Coordinates of C-alpha atoms and ligand atoms in Angstrom, one line a residue:
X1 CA -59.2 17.3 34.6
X2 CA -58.3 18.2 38.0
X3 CA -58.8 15.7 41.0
X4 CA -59.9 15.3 43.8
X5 CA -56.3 15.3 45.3
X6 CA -55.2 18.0 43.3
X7 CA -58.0 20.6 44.7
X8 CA -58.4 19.1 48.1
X9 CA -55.6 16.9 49.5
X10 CA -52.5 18.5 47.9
X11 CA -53.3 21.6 49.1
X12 CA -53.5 19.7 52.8
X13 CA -50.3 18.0 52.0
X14 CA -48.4 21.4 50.8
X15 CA -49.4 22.7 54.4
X16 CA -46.7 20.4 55.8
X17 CA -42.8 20.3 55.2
X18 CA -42.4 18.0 52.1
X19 CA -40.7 14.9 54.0
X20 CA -43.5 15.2 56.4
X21 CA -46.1 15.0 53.8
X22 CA -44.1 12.3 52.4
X23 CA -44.6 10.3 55.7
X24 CA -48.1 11.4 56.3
X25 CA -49.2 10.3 52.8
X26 CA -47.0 7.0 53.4
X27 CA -48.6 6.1 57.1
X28 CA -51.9 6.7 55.3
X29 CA -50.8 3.6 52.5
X30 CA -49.7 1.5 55.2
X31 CA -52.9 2.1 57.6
X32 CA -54.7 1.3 54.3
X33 CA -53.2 -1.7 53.3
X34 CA -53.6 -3.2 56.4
X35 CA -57.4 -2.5 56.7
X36 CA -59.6 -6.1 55.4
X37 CA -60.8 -5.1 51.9
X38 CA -59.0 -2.0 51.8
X39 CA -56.9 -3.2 49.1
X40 CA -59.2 -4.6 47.1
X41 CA -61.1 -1.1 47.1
X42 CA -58.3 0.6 46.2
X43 CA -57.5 -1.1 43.2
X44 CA -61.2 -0.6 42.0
X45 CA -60.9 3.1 42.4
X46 CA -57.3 3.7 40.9
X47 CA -56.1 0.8 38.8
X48 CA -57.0 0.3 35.1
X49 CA -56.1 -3.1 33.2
X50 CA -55.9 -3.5 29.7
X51 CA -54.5 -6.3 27.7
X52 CA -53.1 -3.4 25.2
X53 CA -50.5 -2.6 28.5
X54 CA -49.5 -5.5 29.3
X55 CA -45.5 -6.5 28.3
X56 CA -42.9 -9.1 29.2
X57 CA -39.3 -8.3 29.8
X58 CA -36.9 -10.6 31.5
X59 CA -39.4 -13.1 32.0
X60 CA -41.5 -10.9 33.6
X61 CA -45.1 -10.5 33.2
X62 CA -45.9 -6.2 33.7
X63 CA -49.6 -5.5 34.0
X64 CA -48.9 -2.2 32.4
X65 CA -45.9 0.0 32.0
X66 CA -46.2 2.3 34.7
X67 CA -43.8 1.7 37.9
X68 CA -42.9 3.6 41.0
X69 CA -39.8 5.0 40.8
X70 CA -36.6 4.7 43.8
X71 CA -36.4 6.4 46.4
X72 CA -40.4 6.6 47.1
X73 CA -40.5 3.3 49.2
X74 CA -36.9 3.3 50.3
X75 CA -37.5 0.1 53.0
X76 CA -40.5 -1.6 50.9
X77 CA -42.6 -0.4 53.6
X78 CA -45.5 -0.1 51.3
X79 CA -44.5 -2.5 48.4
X80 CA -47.5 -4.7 49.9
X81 CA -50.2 -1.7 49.3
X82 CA -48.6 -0.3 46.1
X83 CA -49.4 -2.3 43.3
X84 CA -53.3 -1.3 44.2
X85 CA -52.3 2.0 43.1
X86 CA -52.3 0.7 39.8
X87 CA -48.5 0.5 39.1
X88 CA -47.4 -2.0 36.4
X89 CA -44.4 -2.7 39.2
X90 CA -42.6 -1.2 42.3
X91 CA -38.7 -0.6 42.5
X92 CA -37.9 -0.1 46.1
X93 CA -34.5 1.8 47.7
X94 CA -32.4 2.7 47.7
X95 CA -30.6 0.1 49.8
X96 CA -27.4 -0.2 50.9
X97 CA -25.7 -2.8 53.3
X98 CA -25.8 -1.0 56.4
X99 CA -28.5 1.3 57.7
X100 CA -27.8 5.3 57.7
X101 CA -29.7 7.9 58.7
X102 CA -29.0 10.4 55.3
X103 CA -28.4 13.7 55.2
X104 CA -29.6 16.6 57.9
X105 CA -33.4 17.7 57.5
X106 CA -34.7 19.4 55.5
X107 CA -33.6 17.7 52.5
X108 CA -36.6 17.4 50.5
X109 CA -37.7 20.5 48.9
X110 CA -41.0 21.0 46.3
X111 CA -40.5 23.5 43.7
X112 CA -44.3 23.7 42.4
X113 CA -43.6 26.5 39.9
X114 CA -41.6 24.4 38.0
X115 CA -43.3 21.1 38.5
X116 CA -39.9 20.1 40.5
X117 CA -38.7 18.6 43.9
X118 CA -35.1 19.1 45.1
X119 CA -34.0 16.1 47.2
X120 CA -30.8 15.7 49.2
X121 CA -31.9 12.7 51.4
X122 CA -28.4 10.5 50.9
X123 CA -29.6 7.1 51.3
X124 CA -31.6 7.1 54.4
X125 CA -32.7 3.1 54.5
X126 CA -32.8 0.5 56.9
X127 CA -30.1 -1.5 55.2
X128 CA -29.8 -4.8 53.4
X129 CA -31.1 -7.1 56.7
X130 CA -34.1 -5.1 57.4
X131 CA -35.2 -5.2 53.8
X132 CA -34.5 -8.8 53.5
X133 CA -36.7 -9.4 56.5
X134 CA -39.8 -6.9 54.9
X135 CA -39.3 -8.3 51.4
X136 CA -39.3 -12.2 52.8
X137 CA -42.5 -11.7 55.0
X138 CA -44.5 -10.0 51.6
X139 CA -44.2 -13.7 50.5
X140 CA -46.3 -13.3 46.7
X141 CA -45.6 -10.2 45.0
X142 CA -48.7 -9.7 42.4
X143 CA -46.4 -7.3 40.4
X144 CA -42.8 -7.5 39.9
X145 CA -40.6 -5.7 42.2
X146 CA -37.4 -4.1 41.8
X147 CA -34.4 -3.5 44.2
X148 CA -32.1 -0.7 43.3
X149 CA -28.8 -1.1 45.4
X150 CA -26.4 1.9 46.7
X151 CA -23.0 2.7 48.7
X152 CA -23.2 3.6 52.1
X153 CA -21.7 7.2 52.9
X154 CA -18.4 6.0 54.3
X155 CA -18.0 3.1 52.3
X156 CA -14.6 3.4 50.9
X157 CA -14.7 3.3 47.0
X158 CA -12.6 0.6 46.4
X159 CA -14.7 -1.7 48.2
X160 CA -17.9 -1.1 45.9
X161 CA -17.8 -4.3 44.1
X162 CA -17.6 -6.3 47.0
X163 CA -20.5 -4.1 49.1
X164 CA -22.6 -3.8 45.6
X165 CA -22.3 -7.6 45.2
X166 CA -23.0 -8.3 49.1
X167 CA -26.0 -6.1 49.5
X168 CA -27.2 -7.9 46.1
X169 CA -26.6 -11.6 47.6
X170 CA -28.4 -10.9 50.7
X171 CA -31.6 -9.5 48.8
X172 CA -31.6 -11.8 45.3
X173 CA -34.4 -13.8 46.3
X174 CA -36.3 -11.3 47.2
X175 CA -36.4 -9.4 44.4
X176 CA -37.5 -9.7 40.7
X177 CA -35.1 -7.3 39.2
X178 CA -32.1 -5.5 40.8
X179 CA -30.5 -1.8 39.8
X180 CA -27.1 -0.7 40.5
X181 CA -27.2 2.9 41.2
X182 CA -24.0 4.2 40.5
X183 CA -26.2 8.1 39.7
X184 CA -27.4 9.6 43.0
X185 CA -25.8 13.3 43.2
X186 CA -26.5 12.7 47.4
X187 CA -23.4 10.3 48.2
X188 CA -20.4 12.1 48.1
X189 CA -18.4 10.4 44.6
X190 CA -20.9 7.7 43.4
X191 CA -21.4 9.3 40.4
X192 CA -18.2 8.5 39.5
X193 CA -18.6 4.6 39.7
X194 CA -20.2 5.6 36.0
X195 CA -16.6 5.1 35.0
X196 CA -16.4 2.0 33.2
X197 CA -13.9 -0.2 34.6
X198 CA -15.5 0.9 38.3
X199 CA -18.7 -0.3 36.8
X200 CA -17.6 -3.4 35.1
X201 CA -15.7 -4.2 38.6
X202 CA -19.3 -3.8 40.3
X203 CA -21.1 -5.9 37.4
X204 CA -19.0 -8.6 37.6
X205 CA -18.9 -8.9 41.2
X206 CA -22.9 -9.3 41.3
X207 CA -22.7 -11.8 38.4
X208 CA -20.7 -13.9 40.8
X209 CA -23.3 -14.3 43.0
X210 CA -25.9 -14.3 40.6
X211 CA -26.7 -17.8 39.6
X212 CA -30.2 -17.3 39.5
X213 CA -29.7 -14.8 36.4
X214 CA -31.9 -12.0 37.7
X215 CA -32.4 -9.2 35.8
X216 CA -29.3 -6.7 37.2
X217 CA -29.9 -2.9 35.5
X218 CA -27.6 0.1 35.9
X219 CA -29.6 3.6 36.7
X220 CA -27.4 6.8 35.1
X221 CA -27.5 10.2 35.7
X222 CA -28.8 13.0 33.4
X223 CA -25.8 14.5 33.7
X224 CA -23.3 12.3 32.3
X225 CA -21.7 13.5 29.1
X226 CA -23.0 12.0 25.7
X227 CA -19.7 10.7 24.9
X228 CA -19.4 9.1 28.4
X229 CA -22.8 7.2 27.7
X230 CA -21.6 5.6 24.5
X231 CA -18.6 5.0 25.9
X232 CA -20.4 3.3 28.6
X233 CA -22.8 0.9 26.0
X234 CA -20.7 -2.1 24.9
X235 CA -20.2 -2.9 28.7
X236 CA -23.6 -2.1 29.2
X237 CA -24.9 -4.1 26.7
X238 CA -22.9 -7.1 27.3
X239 CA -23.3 -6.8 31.4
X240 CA -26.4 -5.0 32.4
X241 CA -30.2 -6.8 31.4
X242 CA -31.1 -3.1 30.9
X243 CA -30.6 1.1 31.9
X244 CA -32.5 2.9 34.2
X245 CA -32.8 6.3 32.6
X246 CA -32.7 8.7 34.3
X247 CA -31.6 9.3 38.3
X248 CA -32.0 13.6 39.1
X249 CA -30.0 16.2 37.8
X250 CA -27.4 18.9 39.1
X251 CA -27.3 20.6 36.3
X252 CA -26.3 24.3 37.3
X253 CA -28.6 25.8 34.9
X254 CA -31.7 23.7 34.8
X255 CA -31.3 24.1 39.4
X256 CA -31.3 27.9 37.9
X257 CA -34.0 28.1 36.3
X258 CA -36.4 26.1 38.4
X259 CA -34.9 27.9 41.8
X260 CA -35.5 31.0 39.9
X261 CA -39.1 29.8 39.0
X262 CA -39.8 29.4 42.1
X263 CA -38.3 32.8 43.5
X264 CA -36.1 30.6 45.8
X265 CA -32.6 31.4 44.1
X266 CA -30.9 32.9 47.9
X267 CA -32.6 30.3 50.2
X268 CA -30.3 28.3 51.8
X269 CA -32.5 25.2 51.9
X270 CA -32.4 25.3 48.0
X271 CA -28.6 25.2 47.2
X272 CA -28.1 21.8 47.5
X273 CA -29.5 18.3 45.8
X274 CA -30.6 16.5 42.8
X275 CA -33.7 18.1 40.9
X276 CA -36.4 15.8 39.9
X277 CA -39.9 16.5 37.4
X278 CA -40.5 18.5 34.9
X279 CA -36.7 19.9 34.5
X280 CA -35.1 16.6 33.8
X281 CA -37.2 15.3 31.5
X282 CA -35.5 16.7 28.4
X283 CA -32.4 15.5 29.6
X284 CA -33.6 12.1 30.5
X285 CA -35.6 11.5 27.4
X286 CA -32.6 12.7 25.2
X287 CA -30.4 10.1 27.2
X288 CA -32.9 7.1 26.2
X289 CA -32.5 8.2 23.0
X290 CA -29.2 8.1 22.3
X291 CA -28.6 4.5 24.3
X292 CA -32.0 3.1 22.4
X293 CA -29.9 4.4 19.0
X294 CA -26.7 2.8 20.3
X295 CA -28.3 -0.7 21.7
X296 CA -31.4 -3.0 21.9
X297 CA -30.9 -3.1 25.3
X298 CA -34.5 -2.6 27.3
X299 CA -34.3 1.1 29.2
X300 CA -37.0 1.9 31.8
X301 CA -37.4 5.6 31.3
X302 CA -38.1 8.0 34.7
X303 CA -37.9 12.0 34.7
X304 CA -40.5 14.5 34.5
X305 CA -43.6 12.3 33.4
X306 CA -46.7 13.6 34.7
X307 CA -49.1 13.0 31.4
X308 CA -50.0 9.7 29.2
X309 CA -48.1 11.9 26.4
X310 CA -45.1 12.6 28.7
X311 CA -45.2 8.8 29.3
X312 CA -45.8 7.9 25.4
X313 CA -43.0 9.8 24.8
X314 CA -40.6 7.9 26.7
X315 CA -41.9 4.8 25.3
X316 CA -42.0 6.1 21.8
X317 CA -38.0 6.8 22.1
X318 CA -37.3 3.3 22.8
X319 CA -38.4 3.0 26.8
X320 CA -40.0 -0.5 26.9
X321 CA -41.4 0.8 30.7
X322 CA -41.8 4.1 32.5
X323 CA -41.9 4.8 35.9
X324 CA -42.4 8.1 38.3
X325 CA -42.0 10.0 41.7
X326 CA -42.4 13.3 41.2
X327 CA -45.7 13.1 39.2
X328 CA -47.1 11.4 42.0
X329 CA -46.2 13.9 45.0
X330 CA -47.8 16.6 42.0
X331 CA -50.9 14.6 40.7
X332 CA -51.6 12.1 43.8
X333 CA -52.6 8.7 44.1
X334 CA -54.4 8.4 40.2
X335 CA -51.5 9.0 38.4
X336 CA -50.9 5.3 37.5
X337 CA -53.9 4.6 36.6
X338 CA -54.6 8.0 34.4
X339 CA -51.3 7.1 32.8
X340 CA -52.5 3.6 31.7
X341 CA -56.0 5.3 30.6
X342 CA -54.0 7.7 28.6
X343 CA -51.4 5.4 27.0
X344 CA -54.5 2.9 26.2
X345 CA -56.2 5.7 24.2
X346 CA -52.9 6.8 22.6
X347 CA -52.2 3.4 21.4
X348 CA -55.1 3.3 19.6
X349 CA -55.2 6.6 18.4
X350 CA -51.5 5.5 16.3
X351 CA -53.0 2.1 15.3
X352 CA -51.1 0.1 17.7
X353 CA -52.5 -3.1 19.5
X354 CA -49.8 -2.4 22.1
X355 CA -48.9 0.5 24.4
X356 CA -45.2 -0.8 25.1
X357 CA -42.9 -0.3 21.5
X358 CA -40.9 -3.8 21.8
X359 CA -44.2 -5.3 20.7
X360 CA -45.5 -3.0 18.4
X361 CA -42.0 -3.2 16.9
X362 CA -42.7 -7.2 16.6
X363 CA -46.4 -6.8 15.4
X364 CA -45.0 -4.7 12.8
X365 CA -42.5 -7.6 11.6
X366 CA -45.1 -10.2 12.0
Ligands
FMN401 C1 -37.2 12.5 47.3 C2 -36.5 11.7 46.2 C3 -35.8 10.6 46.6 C4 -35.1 9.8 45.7 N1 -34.4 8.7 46.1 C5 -33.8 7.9 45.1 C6 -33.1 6.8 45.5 O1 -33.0 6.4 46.7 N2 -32.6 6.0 44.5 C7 -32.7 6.3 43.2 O2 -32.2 5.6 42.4 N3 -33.4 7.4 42.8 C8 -34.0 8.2 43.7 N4 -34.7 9.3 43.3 C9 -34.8 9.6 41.9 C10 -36.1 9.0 41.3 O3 -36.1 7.6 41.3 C11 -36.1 9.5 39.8 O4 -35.1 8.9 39.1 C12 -36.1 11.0 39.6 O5 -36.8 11.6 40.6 C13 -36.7 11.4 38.3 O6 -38.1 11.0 38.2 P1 -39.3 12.0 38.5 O7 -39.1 13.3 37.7 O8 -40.5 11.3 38.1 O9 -39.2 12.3 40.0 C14 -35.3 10.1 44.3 C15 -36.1 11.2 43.9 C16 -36.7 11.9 44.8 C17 -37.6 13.1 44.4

C-alpha cells in the first residue's frame, strides 16, 4: 500500500537536493519533538508494540527489532524524538573525537531507480564533547541507544586504538551499546583497520576503559572478502558483544549497475561514495550468513531492507535485530512501524511466538 509520504511528501522532499531534504525532514523531527504532546501523538500514529517483538540482548530490553541505522542522526540531534517513530532502538554517529566538517557538498546522492543513495559525507559530526553534552541532557532513554565510533580524517592510523578508546571513554555512560566502525568507504584507509591485529589493537584499547562492560560491536563492510571475514571471527567472537552487518558498498559493479539504473553513469556527482538500499542487500545478507554459520555471536543486520520480508530475511539468517536508512529516506516516517506490523504477521504465519530467531531458537529447545 502506498502512503501518504510516498504520494505526497516524498515527491516534496525529491524537489530538494538530498542533504537538504535530509535537514528539512530532520528540523521537522526536532520542531516536533519539542511541541507538548507531540510525541505522544506520534507514537500513536507510527509505532506498533507487540509482545511477539520484543527481545533482550546484552541486557537490553528491545521493544521490537527494528533500529535506525548510523549515520541518520549523526549528533543525536533527534535521538529524543526518534524512538516515537516506532524504532526498537536508535544508533547515533558517527562520532569521532574532534568535530569535522566532511567531505565537499554534494555528497549525498538518491538513486530512486534502483532503490539506492550514494553517500560521501566523511564523518561530518560534532565530535565526542558535543555529543557527550546532547546525550547527557536526554537523561532517560525509553529505547536503547547505540554509539558507533569513527577516525577523524587526519588522524594518523597508528593512533586508532588510542582515539577509538578515547572517543569511547568520553561517551560510555551515555550510551547503551557502542560500535567500532572500522567499514566507512568515506575516510581515506579505515577500511583497512578490518585487518585483524589493527582491530584487536582498537578492541583491546576500549576494553581498557571499559569497566562497565558495555556492549562494544564492530560494523564491516560488504566488501570485505569471505576469507577475510572468517579470518576475522575468532577475534570477533572472543572481543566484540556482536557485528554490525553491513556498512555501504563500493563494489564497482553493483555502483554500475545502479548508476546505470538510474542513467547517471557520466555525472560527476555519481563517481564517488558508498552505495546504500536495495544493491547491498545481497551482499549484506550473505555476510550475516556466513558469520551466523561461523559463530553465535548476535549480528544486527542493515542493507537494503525496505519490507517486513526484507527484514524477516535478515532475521531468519541469523540477525537477532535489523536496522535501516535508506528504507526510511524511500518509504518515510512508517517504515518502523510497517516493519513491526509485518514481522508480527510473518511470525505467525511460520508458527513462531517470536519475531527475533534467538528465541524462537530457545522455544524450540524448550
Ligand atoms: C547518507 C548516509 C550516511 C551514512 N553514515 C554512516 C555513518 O556515519 N556511520 C556508519 O556506520 N554508517 C553510515 N551509513 C551506513 C548505514 O548505517 C547503513 O549501514 C547502510 O546505509 C546500509 O543500510 P540501508 O541500505 O538501510 O541504507 C550511512 C548511510 C547513508 C545513506
Amino acid at each position: 500500500m502506498t502512503s501518504i509520504y510516498e504520494t505526497l511528501i516524498r515527491p516534496l522532499l525529491f524537489r530538494l537536493d538530498a542533504e537538504a531534504a535530509h535537514e528539512a525532514a530532520a528540523a521537522a523531527l526536532v520542531l516536533a519533538g519539542s511541541l507538548p504532546g507531540a510525541r505522544a501523538l506520534l507514537s500513536a500514529a507510527f509505532a506498533h508494540s507487540d509482545p511477539a517483538l520484543e527481545t533482550e540482548l546484552w541486557g537490553l530490553r528491545f521493544p521490537n527489532p527494528v533500529g535506525l541505522a548510523a549515520g541518520f542522526d549523526k549528533d543525536a540531534r533527534l535521538a529524543g524524538v526518534l524512538p516515537a517513530l516506532g524504532f526498537g532502538f536508535i544508533e547515533v554517529g558517527t562520532v569521532t573525537w574532534d568535530a569535522q566538517p566532511g567531505t565537499l557538498r554534494p555528497r549525498l546522492m538518491r538513486l530512486p531507480e534502483a532503490r539506492a543513495l550514494l553517500n560521501r559525507m566523511g564523518f561530518n559530526n560534532a565530535g565526542a564533547e558535543a555529543m557527550a553534552a546532547r546525550l547527557k541532557a536526554l537523561g532517560a532513554r525509553p529505547v536503547p541507544l547505540g554509539v558507533n565510533i569513527g577516525l577523524n580524517k587526519d588522524a594518523d592510523q597508528d593512533d586508532a586504538p588510542a582515539l577509538y578508546a578515547k572517543t569511547f571513554a568520553r561517551l560510555s555512560l551515555f550510551g547503551d551499546y557502542f560500535v567500532v566502525n572500522v567499514s566507512s568507504p568515506n575516510t581515506q584507509g579505515l577500511r583497512l583497520l578490518q585487518d585483524k591485529l589493527k582491530l584487536e589493537r582498537i578492541l583491546l584499547a576500549i576494553a581498557g576503559y571499559n569497566g562497565d562492560k558495555k556492549p562494544v560491536l564492530v560494523k564491516l563492510s560488504p566488501d570485505l572478502a569471505s576469507e577475510s571475514l572468517e579470518a576475522l571471527m575468532p577475534l570477533l567472537s572472543e572481543r566484540a558483544a556482536g557485528l554490525v552487518l553491513c556498512n555501504t558498498t563500493i563494489d564497482p559493479h553493483l555502483r554500475e549497475a545502479a548508476l546505470e539504473a538510474g542513467g547517471r553513469r557520466r555525472e560527476p556527482a555519481f563517481q564517488a561514495g558508498g552505495l546504500s538500499g536495495a544493491p547491498v542487500r545481497e551482499a549484506a545478507l550473505a555476510r550475516v550468513r556466513q558469520a551466523r554459520a561461523l559463530s553465535p555471536l548476535p549480528i544486527i543486520g542493515v542493507g537494503g531492507i525496505f519490507t517486513a520480508a526484507d527484514a524477516w530475511e535478515y532475521l531468519s539468517a541469523g540477525a537477532s535485530l535489523v536496522q535501516v536508512y535508506s528504507g526510511l529516506v524511500y518509504k518515510g516516517p512508517g517504515l518502523p512501524g510497517q516493519l513491526c506490523r509485518g514481522l508480527v504477521r510473518l511470525a505467525r504465519e511460520h508458527g513462531a511466538a517470536k519475531v527475533s530467531p534467538p528465541r524462537r531458537a530457545a522455544e524450540a529447545r524448550a
